[in-house]
Amino acid sequence: MPALLLDRQATPTSDASALSARASDPPAAPKLWTPKHVLVTAPAAGLPHTAEILRRCEAAGVTDIRMLSGNRLTGLKGETERETYARAKATLAVVVAPPSQLSPQPIPPSADWRIDLARGCPAHCQYCYLAGSLGGPPITRVYANLDQVLAPIATHAGLGHITSGTEARGHEGTTFELSCYTDPLGIEHLTGSLSQAISRVGRGEYGDDVSLRFTTKFDGVDDLLALPHGRRTRIRFSINAPEVADRFEGGTARMPARLAALRAVAQTGYRVGLTIAPVMPVPGWQQSYRTMLQQVAAAVDGVADLDLTAEIITHRFTPGSKDVLLQWYPRTKLEMDEESRTQKRSKFGGVKYVYPRETMTEMRQWFTDELAATLPGSRLLYWT
Ligand code: SF4
């Protein structure tokens, strides 16, 4: 039986006024990842963006920077899966994105196209969306051929069919999602790639009718605040109930810090959003998520010209992602019980496990109503 049906009476674990108080405190230092090792492949070595990445890595205190003689990333394999995981998660690789990864893909329901500034993420979420979708050790590969990575924004402007032409989102122009395979803000202090993308789009280098979007669990937004973003980038913060965020999202900024960052970017005119994910019907979920939404309301209170969207994604897993996650986090308490889930098949025959229909229906209705009541100025883009 899903936890949803077991405990509807749990008390809230925090309240919105606590966040208001924290939001007015002097800002704490942002959560910044410092890799232990940086590897640079030979094809990436001579590129100008690589020089910028290495300058930033040195400034961040990285002392182990190795220039490789080829294109293969070596030295990641440990004695055990856990050891390989730990080494990979401590390593940033500077590589050239191969041609196969330079071709944008449609990415429903988020955006017309996906563009990858990097692949991999330094955080340690026990439900990580990347588990099972990126093969091999979970190293963070950042792309040094930035001009080539961003070039499809020009070639694909006006060609979208996911959000382009829709009544709800057509005004966004052709949309490009930057966070499918990475958390671009979590590595921005080491790359500068995100700032480049935001500034180029904001200045209109690709025309007036394109926009960027990305989601993050980090809070290091200081370098983004003064960029000429032109309101053409939507920054979404991934948020969750404390029972999920505090328990399963290792290596990320804490929730109050994410909400303070949300306020900061919204105050400088960015369009903003909430990625409420992965939603889990933990005991007392209604009260926990209600408190979370109240904290968001406190964080955006008084922000002029606020443009706030919400995307809500329930927890799901596949046989492949479960396998990988159990290797990475063998003692996880994350519920991945096929028996209590409903099996769904994709059009390509893949299997994923989602919550049962009645649970989904109840949660969807609850979130739709609660969002309208607590954040009446927000727009729900999708629930899945
Ligand atoms: Fe995975 Fe996203 Fe967490 Fe990074 S922030 S570990 S990509 S779920």
mmCIF file of C-alpha atoms and ligand atoms in Angstrom:
data_model
loop_
_atom_site.group_PDB
_atom_site.id
_atom_site.type_symbol
_atom_site.label_atom_id
_atom_site.label_comp_id
_atom_site.label_asym_id
_atom_site.label_seq_id
_atom_site.Cartn_x
_atom_site.Cartn_y
_atom_site.Cartn_z
ATOM 1 C CA MET A 1 0.000 0.000 0.000
ATOM 2 C CA PRO A 2 1.442 3.384 -0.862
ATOM 3 C CA ALA A 3 2.525 5.606 1.986
ATOM 4 C CA LEU A 4 -0.098 8.058 0.750
ATOM 5 C CA LEU A 5 -2.821 5.944 2.300
ATOM 6 C CA LEU A 6 -1.098 5.261 5.572
ATOM 7 C CA ASP A 7 -0.668 8.567 7.342
ATOM 8 C CA ARG A 8 -2.637 11.647 6.467
ATOM 9 C CA GLN A 9 -2.302 13.278 9.869
ATOM 10 C CA ALA A 10 1.423 13.917 10.221
ATOM 11 C CA THR A 11 2.331 17.371 11.447
ATOM 12 C CA PRO A 12 4.389 19.846 9.415
ATOM 13 C CA THR A 13 8.129 19.728 9.903
ATOM 14 C CA SER A 14 8.779 23.449 9.341
ATOM 15 C CA ASP A 15 6.834 26.581 8.560
ATOM 16 C CA ALA A 16 6.883 29.372 6.034
ATOM 17 C CA SER A 17 7.729 32.063 8.574
ATOM 18 C CA ALA A 18 10.998 30.277 9.312
ATOM 19 C CA LEU A 19 11.950 30.699 5.677
ATOM 20 C CA SER A 20 10.973 34.381 5.658
ATOM 21 C CA ALA A 21 13.305 34.972 8.571
ATOM 22 C CA ARG A 22 16.121 33.085 6.884
ATOM 23 C CA ALA A 23 15.569 34.855 3.557
ATOM 24 C CA SER A 24 16.280 38.203 5.210
ATOM 25 C CA ASP A 25 19.486 36.998 6.886
ATOM 26 C CA PRO A 26 22.826 37.823 5.225
ATOM 27 C CA PRO A 27 23.282 35.299 2.399
ATOM 28 C CA ALA A 28 25.300 32.220 3.307
ATOM 29 C CA ALA A 29 28.104 31.048 1.011
ATOM 30 C CA PRO A 30 26.621 29.115 -1.908
ATOM 31 C CA LYS A 31 27.103 25.387 -2.269
ATOM 32 C CA LEU A 32 30.024 25.027 -4.684
ATOM 33 C CA TRP A 33 31.499 21.732 -5.787
ATOM 34 C CA THR A 34 35.277 21.457 -5.949
ATOM 35 C CA PRO A 35 36.382 18.398 -7.930
ATOM 36 C CA LYS A 36 39.390 16.492 -6.617
ATOM 37 C CA HIS A 37 40.579 15.686 -10.120
ATOM 38 C CA VAL A 38 40.276 17.403 -13.485
ATOM 39 C CA LEU A 39 41.029 15.483 -16.675
ATOM 40 C CA VAL A 40 41.468 17.235 -20.014
ATOM 41 C CA THR A 41 41.299 15.150 -23.174
ATOM 42 C CA ALA A 42 43.732 15.869 -25.992
ATOM 43 C CA PRO A 43 41.089 17.194 -28.428
ATOM 44 C CA ALA A 44 39.868 19.638 -25.762
ATOM 45 C CA ALA A 45 43.297 20.838 -24.703
ATOM 46 C CA GLY A 46 43.814 23.647 -27.196
ATOM 47 C CA LEU A 47 40.323 25.163 -27.171
ATOM 48 C CA PRO A 48 39.837 28.646 -25.747
ATOM 49 C CA HIS A 49 36.944 27.588 -23.505
ATOM 50 C CA THR A 50 39.183 24.921 -21.963
ATOM 51 C CA ALA A 51 41.605 27.653 -20.885
ATOM 52 C CA GLU A 52 38.718 29.437 -19.184
ATOM 53 C CA ILE A 53 37.586 26.225 -17.463
ATOM 54 C CA LEU A 54 41.105 25.515 -16.198
ATOM 55 C CA ARG A 55 41.454 29.081 -14.949
ATOM 56 C CA ARG A 56 38.242 28.652 -12.996
ATOM 57 C CA CYS A 57 39.264 25.216 -11.653
ATOM 58 C CA GLU A 58 42.574 26.580 -10.397
ATOM 59 C CA ALA A 59 40.782 29.524 -8.808
ATOM 60 C CA ALA A 60 38.480 27.023 -7.077
ATOM 61 C CA GLY A 61 41.521 25.291 -5.562
ATOM 62 C CA VAL A 62 41.815 22.211 -7.785
ATOM 63 C CA THR A 63 45.419 21.012 -7.732
ATOM 64 C CA ASP A 64 45.172 17.733 -9.678
ATOM 65 C CA ILE A 65 44.720 18.734 -13.330
ATOM 66 C CA ARG A 66 45.864 16.123 -15.838
ATOM 67 C CA MET A 67 46.251 16.599 -19.577
ATOM 68 C CA LEU A 68 45.511 13.269 -21.273
ATOM 69 C CA SER A 69 47.293 12.098 -24.387
ATOM 70 C CA GLY A 70 44.089 10.861 -26.061
ATOM 71 C CA ASN A 71 40.331 11.058 -25.951
ATOM 72 C CA ARG A 72 39.764 8.240 -23.422
ATOM 73 C CA LEU A 73 39.094 9.031 -19.790
ATOM 74 C CA THR A 74 41.266 6.749 -17.694
ATOM 75 C CA GLY A 75 41.906 6.053 -14.043
ATOM 76 C CA LEU A 76 38.272 6.011 -12.928
ATOM 77 C CA LYS A 77 37.814 2.322 -12.167
ATOM 78 C CA GLY A 78 37.993 1.422 -8.480
ATOM 79 C CA GLU A 79 38.087 -1.947 -6.734
ATOM 80 C CA THR A 80 34.354 -1.832 -6.108
ATOM 81 C CA GLU A 81 31.330 -0.134 -7.667
ATOM 82 C CA ARG A 82 31.221 2.204 -4.690
ATOM 83 C CA GLU A 83 34.846 3.174 -5.144
ATOM 84 C CA THR A 84 34.355 3.771 -8.871
ATOM 85 C CA TYR A 85 31.314 5.872 -8.051
ATOM 86 C CA ALA A 86 33.243 7.961 -5.508
ATOM 87 C CA ARG A 87 36.173 8.569 -7.877
ATOM 88 C CA ALA A 88 33.939 9.455 -10.791
ATOM 89 C CA LYS A 89 31.816 11.831 -8.721
ATOM 90 C CA ALA A 90 34.995 13.627 -7.618
ATOM 91 C CA THR A 91 36.214 14.102 -11.192
ATOM 92 C CA LEU A 92 35.502 16.748 -13.814
ATOM 93 C CA ALA A 93 36.473 15.910 -17.383
ATOM 94 C CA VAL A 94 36.911 18.570 -20.026
ATOM 95 C CA VAL A 95 36.035 16.975 -23.364
ATOM 96 C CA VAL A 96 34.860 17.817 -26.856
ATOM 97 C CA ALA A 97 31.202 16.977 -27.438
ATOM 98 C CA PRO A 98 31.091 14.471 -30.284
ATOM 99 C CA PRO A 99 28.969 15.261 -33.359
ATOM 100 C CA SER A 100 26.312 12.760 -32.220
ATOM 101 C CA GLN A 101 25.672 14.895 -29.135
ATOM 102 C CA LEU A 102 25.552 18.182 -30.988
ATOM 103 C CA SER A 103 22.275 17.437 -32.682
ATOM 104 C CA PRO A 104 19.402 18.810 -30.543
ATOM 105 C CA GLN A 105 16.603 16.405 -29.660
ATOM 106 C CA PRO A 106 12.967 17.283 -28.881
ATOM 107 C CA ILE A 107 12.407 17.032 -25.162
ATOM 108 C CA PRO A 108 8.706 16.849 -24.283
ATOM 109 C CA PRO A 109 7.078 18.184 -22.201
ATOM 110 C CA SER A 110 9.812 20.620 -21.202
ATOM 111 C CA ALA A 111 11.100 22.234 -24.372
ATOM 112 C CA ASP A 112 11.357 22.170 -28.128
ATOM 113 C CA TRP A 113 14.979 21.102 -28.025
ATOM 114 C CA ARG A 114 17.622 19.795 -25.669
ATOM 115 C CA ILE A 115 21.119 21.276 -25.645
ATOM 116 C CA ASP A 116 23.784 19.791 -23.390
ATOM 117 C CA LEU A 117 26.479 22.008 -21.894
ATOM 118 C CA ALA A 118 27.736 18.965 -19.988
ATOM 119 C CA ARG A 119 26.846 15.381 -19.126
ATOM 120 C CA GLY A 120 26.920 14.228 -15.529
ATOM 121 C CA CYS A 121 26.405 15.957 -12.215
ATOM 122 C CA PRO A 122 28.443 16.164 -9.019
ATOM 123 C CA ALA A 123 25.488 15.838 -6.631
ATOM 124 C CA HIS A 124 24.419 12.619 -4.938
ATOM 125 C CA CYS A 125 20.656 12.321 -5.238
ATOM 126 C CA GLN A 126 19.608 8.809 -4.373
ATOM 127 C CA TYR A 127 16.856 8.874 -6.995
ATOM 128 C CA CYS A 128 19.074 10.502 -9.650
ATOM 129 C CA TYR A 129 17.371 10.870 -13.017
ATOM 130 C CA LEU A 130 20.651 10.184 -14.770
ATOM 131 C CA ALA A 131 21.059 6.701 -13.288
ATOM 132 C CA GLY A 132 20.687 4.223 -16.081
ATOM 133 C CA SER A 133 20.559 6.848 -18.817
ATOM 134 C CA LEU A 134 24.266 7.722 -18.930
ATOM 135 C CA GLY A 135 26.456 4.629 -19.136
ATOM 136 C CA GLY A 136 29.681 4.068 -17.228
ATOM 137 C CA PRO A 137 31.027 5.718 -14.084
ATOM 138 C CA PRO A 138 29.129 8.917 -13.162
ATOM 139 C CA ILE A 139 31.843 11.397 -14.085
ATOM 140 C CA THR A 140 30.940 14.978 -14.994
ATOM 141 C CA ARG A 141 31.977 15.742 -18.577
ATOM 142 C CA VAL A 142 31.902 19.404 -19.527
ATOM 143 C CA TYR A 143 32.041 20.420 -23.159
ATOM 144 C CA ALA A 144 34.903 22.609 -24.324
ATOM 145 C CA ASN A 145 33.600 23.218 -27.849
ATOM 146 C CA LEU A 146 31.026 25.657 -26.550
ATOM 147 C CA ASP A 147 30.454 27.508 -29.833
ATOM 148 C CA GLN A 148 29.516 24.229 -31.521
ATOM 149 C CA VAL A 149 27.329 23.218 -28.571
ATOM 150 C CA LEU A 150 25.371 26.480 -28.775
ATOM 151 C CA ALA A 151 25.261 26.724 -32.590
ATOM 152 C CA PRO A 152 21.982 24.744 -32.909
ATOM 153 C CA ILE A 153 20.172 27.559 -31.123
ATOM 154 C CA ALA A 154 20.607 29.519 -34.365
ATOM 155 C CA THR A 155 19.888 26.631 -36.716
ATOM 156 C CA HIS A 156 16.807 25.427 -34.783
ATOM 157 C CA ALA A 157 15.208 28.782 -33.976
ATOM 158 C CA GLY A 158 11.667 28.673 -35.337
ATOM 159 C CA LEU A 159 11.657 24.891 -35.771
ATOM 160 C CA GLY A 160 10.235 23.636 -32.494
ATOM 161 C CA HIS A 161 7.063 21.577 -32.139
ATOM 162 C CA ILE A 162 6.863 20.785 -28.412
ATOM 163 C CA THR A 163 6.205 24.211 -26.896
ATOM 164 C CA SER A 164 6.286 26.299 -30.086
ATOM 165 C CA GLY A 165 2.851 26.899 -31.486
ATOM 166 C CA THR A 166 1.092 25.958 -28.271
ATOM 167 C CA GLU A 167 -1.350 28.361 -26.737
ATOM 168 C CA ALA A 168 0.203 28.082 -23.303
ATOM 169 C CA ARG A 169 3.847 28.470 -24.246
ATOM 170 C CA GLY A 170 4.090 29.722 -27.804
ATOM 171 C CA HIS A 171 5.118 33.171 -26.538
ATOM 172 C CA GLU A 172 8.396 31.681 -25.247
ATOM 173 C CA GLY A 173 9.650 31.300 -28.808
ATOM 174 C CA THR A 174 11.712 28.224 -29.598
ATOM 175 C CA THR A 175 12.666 26.737 -26.240
ATOM 176 C CA PHE A 176 15.974 25.078 -25.405
ATOM 177 C CA GLU A 177 16.374 22.943 -22.263
ATOM 178 C CA LEU A 178 19.873 22.938 -20.759
ATOM 179 C CA SER A 179 19.446 20.581 -17.820
ATOM 180 C CA CYS A 180 18.552 17.194 -19.270
ATOM 181 C CA TYR A 181 21.862 15.553 -18.514
ATOM 182 C CA THR A 182 23.431 17.850 -15.951
ATOM 183 C CA ASP A 183 22.742 20.494 -13.345
ATOM 184 C CA PRO A 184 24.315 23.416 -15.215
ATOM 185 C CA LEU A 185 24.354 25.755 -12.213
ATOM 186 C CA GLY A 186 26.138 23.151 -10.063
ATOM 187 C CA ILE A 187 29.204 23.370 -12.313
ATOM 188 C CA GLU A 188 28.886 26.952 -13.533
ATOM 189 C CA HIS A 189 31.611 28.344 -11.249
ATOM 190 C CA LEU A 190 33.981 25.856 -12.943
ATOM 191 C CA THR A 191 32.886 26.374 -16.552
ATOM 192 C CA GLY A 192 31.187 29.707 -17.229
ATOM 193 C CA SER A 193 29.260 27.931 -19.997
ATOM 194 C CA LEU A 194 25.841 28.790 -18.635
ATOM 195 C CA SER A 195 26.667 32.494 -18.372
ATOM 196 C CA GLN A 196 27.847 32.459 -21.969
ATOM 197 C CA ALA A 197 24.632 30.824 -23.128
ATOM 198 C CA ILE A 198 22.403 33.168 -21.113
ATOM 199 C CA SER A 199 24.265 36.277 -22.298
ATOM 200 C CA ARG A 200 24.365 35.297 -25.967
ATOM 201 C CA VAL A 201 20.651 34.509 -26.010
ATOM 202 C CA GLY A 202 19.870 37.563 -23.884
ATOM 203 C CA ARG A 203 21.736 39.894 -26.237
ATOM 204 C CA GLY A 204 19.744 38.508 -29.145
ATOM 205 C CA GLU A 205 22.637 36.800 -30.942
ATOM 206 C CA TYR A 206 20.229 34.081 -32.047
ATOM 207 C CA GLY A 207 17.295 36.387 -32.748
ATOM 208 C CA ASP A 208 14.442 37.596 -30.594
ATOM 209 C CA ASP A 209 12.416 34.425 -30.602
ATOM 210 C CA VAL A 210 14.401 31.854 -28.615
ATOM 211 C CA SER A 211 14.566 31.131 -24.920
ATOM 212 C CA LEU A 212 16.590 28.974 -22.570
ATOM 213 C CA ARG A 213 15.454 27.049 -19.546
ATOM 214 C CA PHE A 214 17.211 24.971 -16.950
ATOM 215 C CA THR A 215 16.521 23.516 -13.545
ATOM 216 C CA THR A 216 18.875 23.299 -10.583
ATOM 217 C CA LYS A 217 19.306 22.139 -7.020
ATOM 218 C CA PHE A 218 22.135 24.601 -6.448
ATOM 219 C CA ASP A 219 22.189 28.209 -5.291
ATOM 220 C CA GLY A 220 25.369 29.787 -6.697
ATOM 221 C CA VAL A 221 23.539 32.435 -8.716
ATOM 222 C CA ASP A 222 25.721 35.474 -7.951
ATOM 223 C CA ASP A 223 27.472 35.414 -11.334
ATOM 224 C CA LEU A 224 24.131 35.240 -13.150
ATOM 225 C CA LEU A 225 22.571 38.294 -11.567
ATOM 226 C CA ALA A 226 24.288 40.961 -13.661
ATOM 227 C CA LEU A 227 24.139 39.107 -16.983
ATOM 228 C CA PRO A 228 22.266 40.660 -19.935
ATOM 229 C CA HIS A 229 19.667 37.882 -19.809
ATOM 230 C CA GLY A 230 16.949 39.884 -21.562
ATOM 231 C CA ARG A 231 14.317 37.836 -19.679
ATOM 232 C CA ARG A 232 14.998 35.082 -22.201
ATOM 233 C CA THR A 233 16.097 32.473 -19.663
ATOM 234 C CA ARG A 234 13.811 30.742 -17.198
ATOM 235 C CA ILE A 235 15.636 29.492 -14.119
ATOM 236 C CA ARG A 236 13.721 26.755 -12.331
ATOM 237 C CA PHE A 237 14.610 25.526 -8.889
ATOM 238 C CA SER A 238 14.039 21.911 -8.050
ATOM 239 C CA ILE A 239 12.232 21.798 -4.741
ATOM 240 C CA ASN A 240 10.768 19.129 -2.545
ATOM 241 C CA ALA A 241 9.334 18.320 0.860
ATOM 242 C CA PRO A 242 12.036 18.095 3.553
ATOM 243 C CA GLU A 243 11.383 14.355 3.904
ATOM 244 C CA VAL A 244 12.707 14.003 0.354
ATOM 245 C CA ALA A 245 15.157 16.899 -0.076
ATOM 246 C CA ASP A 246 16.975 16.435 3.237
ATOM 247 C CA ARG A 247 17.077 12.685 3.009
ATOM 248 C CA PHE A 248 17.823 11.903 -0.595
ATOM 249 C CA GLU A 249 19.544 14.949 -2.158
ATOM 250 C CA GLY A 250 23.173 14.768 -1.050
ATOM 251 C CA GLY A 251 25.681 17.357 -2.242
ATOM 252 C CA THR A 252 23.032 19.924 -3.211
ATOM 253 C CA ALA A 253 22.128 23.318 -1.738
ATOM 254 C CA ARG A 254 19.601 23.096 1.076
ATOM 255 C CA MET A 255 16.033 24.158 0.365
ATOM 256 C CA PRO A 256 16.148 27.605 2.083
ATOM 257 C CA ALA A 257 19.261 28.414 0.033
ATOM 258 C CA ARG A 258 17.536 27.392 -3.215
ATOM 259 C CA LEU A 259 14.571 29.590 -2.355
ATOM 260 C CA ALA A 260 16.825 32.541 -1.502
ATOM 261 C CA ALA A 261 18.488 32.035 -4.903
ATOM 262 C CA LEU A 262 15.049 31.910 -6.541
ATOM 263 C CA ARG A 263 14.228 35.269 -4.984
ATOM 264 C CA ALA A 264 17.566 36.762 -6.046
ATOM 265 C CA VAL A 265 17.237 35.816 -9.722
ATOM 266 C CA ALA A 266 13.552 36.792 -9.849
ATOM 267 C CA GLN A 267 14.448 40.209 -8.440
ATOM 268 C CA THR A 268 16.880 40.754 -11.300
ATOM 269 C CA GLY A 269 14.169 40.065 -13.848
ATOM 270 C CA TYR A 270 14.719 36.428 -14.760
ATOM 271 C CA ARG A 271 11.646 34.373 -15.465
ATOM 272 C CA VAL A 272 11.611 31.655 -12.828
ATOM 273 C CA GLY A 273 10.052 28.320 -12.133
ATOM 274 C CA LEU A 274 9.577 25.467 -9.732
ATOM 275 C CA THR A 275 10.437 21.923 -10.637
ATOM 276 C CA ILE A 276 8.594 20.056 -7.921
ATOM 277 C CA ALA A 277 10.241 16.687 -8.276
ATOM 278 C CA PRO A 278 10.255 13.896 -7.604
ATOM 279 C CA VAL A 279 6.967 14.109 -5.754
ATOM 280 C CA MET A 280 6.572 11.264 -3.286
ATOM 281 C CA PRO A 281 3.513 10.484 -1.152
ATOM 282 C CA VAL A 282 5.553 10.374 2.052
ATOM 283 C CA PRO A 283 3.610 10.219 5.319
ATOM 284 C CA GLY A 284 1.916 13.573 5.849
ATOM 285 C CA TRP A 285 2.713 14.609 2.275
ATOM 286 C CA GLN A 286 -0.091 17.144 1.982
ATOM 287 C CA GLN A 287 1.113 19.182 4.929
ATOM 288 C CA SER A 288 4.772 18.889 3.944
ATOM 289 C CA TYR A 289 4.167 20.027 0.381
ATOM 290 C CA ARG A 290 1.758 22.739 1.556
ATOM 291 C CA THR A 291 4.474 24.139 3.818
ATOM 292 C CA MET A 292 6.925 23.956 0.934
ATOM 293 C CA LEU A 293 4.601 25.983 -1.306
ATOM 294 C CA GLN A 294 4.062 28.505 1.490
ATOM 295 C CA GLN A 295 7.826 28.879 1.717
ATOM 296 C CA VAL A 296 7.973 29.583 -2.007
ATOM 297 C CA ALA A 297 5.222 32.193 -1.600
ATOM 298 C CA ALA A 298 7.292 33.859 1.140
ATOM 299 C CA ALA A 299 10.397 33.745 -1.050
ATOM 300 C CA VAL A 300 8.771 35.515 -4.009
ATOM 301 C CA ASP A 301 6.702 37.923 -1.953
ATOM 302 C CA GLY A 302 6.917 41.454 -3.365
ATOM 303 C CA VAL A 303 8.994 40.520 -6.442
ATOM 304 C CA ALA A 304 8.058 42.903 -9.264
ATOM 305 C CA ASP A 305 6.976 41.423 -12.642
ATOM 306 C CA LEU A 306 7.181 37.899 -11.301
ATOM 307 C CA ASP A 307 6.809 35.224 -13.993
ATOM 308 C CA LEU A 308 6.601 31.924 -12.105
ATOM 309 C CA THR A 309 5.820 28.522 -13.575
ATOM 310 C CA ALA A 310 5.576 25.076 -12.016
ATOM 311 C CA GLU A 311 6.373 21.649 -13.390
ATOM 312 C CA ILE A 312 5.455 18.653 -11.265
ATOM 313 C CA ILE A 313 6.995 15.247 -11.743
ATOM 314 C CA THR A 314 6.141 12.228 -9.611
ATOM 315 C CA HIS A 315 8.767 9.688 -8.663
ATOM 316 C CA ARG A 316 9.321 6.811 -11.050
ATOM 317 C CA PHE A 317 12.031 4.299 -11.746
ATOM 318 C CA THR A 318 12.984 1.735 -14.357
ATOM 319 C CA PRO A 319 14.554 -1.694 -13.841
ATOM 320 C CA GLY A 320 17.812 -0.208 -15.158
ATOM 321 C CA SER A 321 17.812 2.889 -12.975
ATOM 322 C CA LYS A 322 16.939 0.832 -9.887
ATOM 323 C CA ASP A 323 19.903 -1.460 -10.540
ATOM 324 C CA VAL A 324 22.320 1.415 -10.914
ATOM 325 C CA LEU A 325 20.964 3.306 -7.910
ATOM 326 C CA LEU A 326 21.261 0.246 -5.676
ATOM 327 C CA GLN A 327 24.906 -0.085 -6.731
ATOM 328 C CA TRP A 328 25.565 3.578 -6.013
ATOM 329 C CA TYR A 329 23.496 3.751 -2.801
ATOM 330 C CA PRO A 330 23.224 0.192 -1.467
ATOM 331 C CA ARG A 331 21.745 1.326 1.852
ATOM 332 C CA THR A 332 19.220 3.739 0.412
ATOM 333 C CA LYS A 333 15.790 3.946 2.015
ATOM 334 C CA LEU A 334 14.290 5.151 -1.250
ATOM 335 C CA GLU A 335 11.116 3.203 -2.002
ATOM 336 C CA MET A 336 11.523 1.350 -5.312
ATOM 337 C CA ASP A 337 9.040 -1.483 -4.754
ATOM 338 C CA GLU A 338 7.622 -2.762 -8.045
ATOM 339 C CA GLU A 339 4.720 -4.405 -6.169
ATOM 340 C CA SER A 340 3.332 -1.110 -4.944
ATOM 341 C CA ARG A 341 3.667 0.580 -8.341
ATOM 342 C CA THR A 342 1.968 0.524 -11.697
ATOM 343 C CA GLN A 343 3.952 -0.556 -14.699
ATOM 344 C CA LYS A 344 3.926 1.746 -17.713
ATOM 345 C CA ARG A 345 5.351 0.966 -21.120
ATOM 346 C CA SER A 346 6.859 3.575 -23.380
ATOM 347 C CA LYS A 347 6.204 3.522 -27.119
ATOM 348 C CA PHE A 348 9.659 1.977 -27.529
ATOM 349 C CA GLY A 349 8.795 -0.886 -25.176
ATOM 350 C CA GLY A 350 10.711 0.382 -22.120
ATOM 351 C CA VAL A 351 9.195 -0.188 -18.679
ATOM 352 C CA LYS A 352 8.866 2.313 -15.881
ATOM 353 C CA TYR A 353 7.207 2.073 -12.485
ATOM 354 C CA VAL A 354 4.937 4.914 -11.434
ATOM 355 C CA TYR A 355 2.487 5.350 -8.559
ATOM 356 C CA PRO A 356 -0.902 3.647 -8.919
ATOM 357 C CA ARG A 357 -3.622 5.544 -10.743
ATOM 358 C CA GLU A 358 -5.630 6.448 -7.619
ATOM 359 C CA THR A 359 -2.546 7.839 -5.928
ATOM 360 C CA MET A 360 -1.645 9.848 -9.032
ATOM 361 C CA THR A 361 -5.171 11.214 -9.361
ATOM 362 C CA GLU A 362 -5.330 12.275 -5.734
ATOM 363 C CA MET A 363 -1.915 13.919 -5.790
ATOM 364 C CA ARG A 364 -2.541 15.680 -9.090
ATOM 365 C CA GLN A 365 -5.799 17.198 -7.891
ATOM 366 C CA TRP A 366 -4.268 18.201 -4.600
ATOM 367 C CA PHE A 367 -1.247 19.905 -6.192
ATOM 368 C CA THR A 368 -3.376 21.685 -8.792
ATOM 369 C CA ASP A 369 -5.678 23.097 -6.114
ATOM 370 C CA GLU A 370 -2.928 23.917 -3.647
ATOM 371 C CA LEU A 371 -0.749 25.636 -6.206
ATOM 372 C CA ALA A 372 -3.688 27.829 -7.268
ATOM 373 C CA ALA A 373 -4.456 28.678 -3.642
ATOM 374 C CA THR A 374 -0.903 29.294 -2.412
ATOM 375 C CA LEU A 375 0.766 30.703 -5.524
ATOM 376 C CA PRO A 376 -2.156 32.163 -7.491
ATOM 377 C CA GLY A 377 0.160 34.004 -9.890
ATOM 378 C CA SER A 378 1.944 30.827 -10.974
ATOM 379 C CA ARG A 379 1.226 28.706 -14.042
ATOM 380 C CA LEU A 380 1.292 24.904 -13.922
ATOM 381 C CA LEU A 381 2.968 23.768 -17.159
ATOM 382 C CA TYR A 382 2.566 20.045 -16.688
ATOM 383 C CA TRP A 383 2.109 17.193 -14.264
ATOM 384 C CA THR A 384 3.549 13.812 -14.957
HETATM 385 FE FE1 SF4 B 1 21.006 13.606 -10.448
HETATM 386 FE FE2 SF4 B 1 19.822 16.026 -10.643
HETATM 387 FE FE3 SF4 B 1 20.631 15.138 -8.277
HETATM 388 FE FE4 SF4 B 1 22.416 15.848 -10.106
HETATM 389 S S1 SF4 B 1 20.951 17.204 -9.056
HETATM 390 S S2 SF4 B 1 22.506 14.004 -8.804
HETATM 391 S S3 SF4 B 1 21.390 15.188 -11.985
HETATM 392 S S4 SF4 B 1 19.008 14.236 -9.572
#
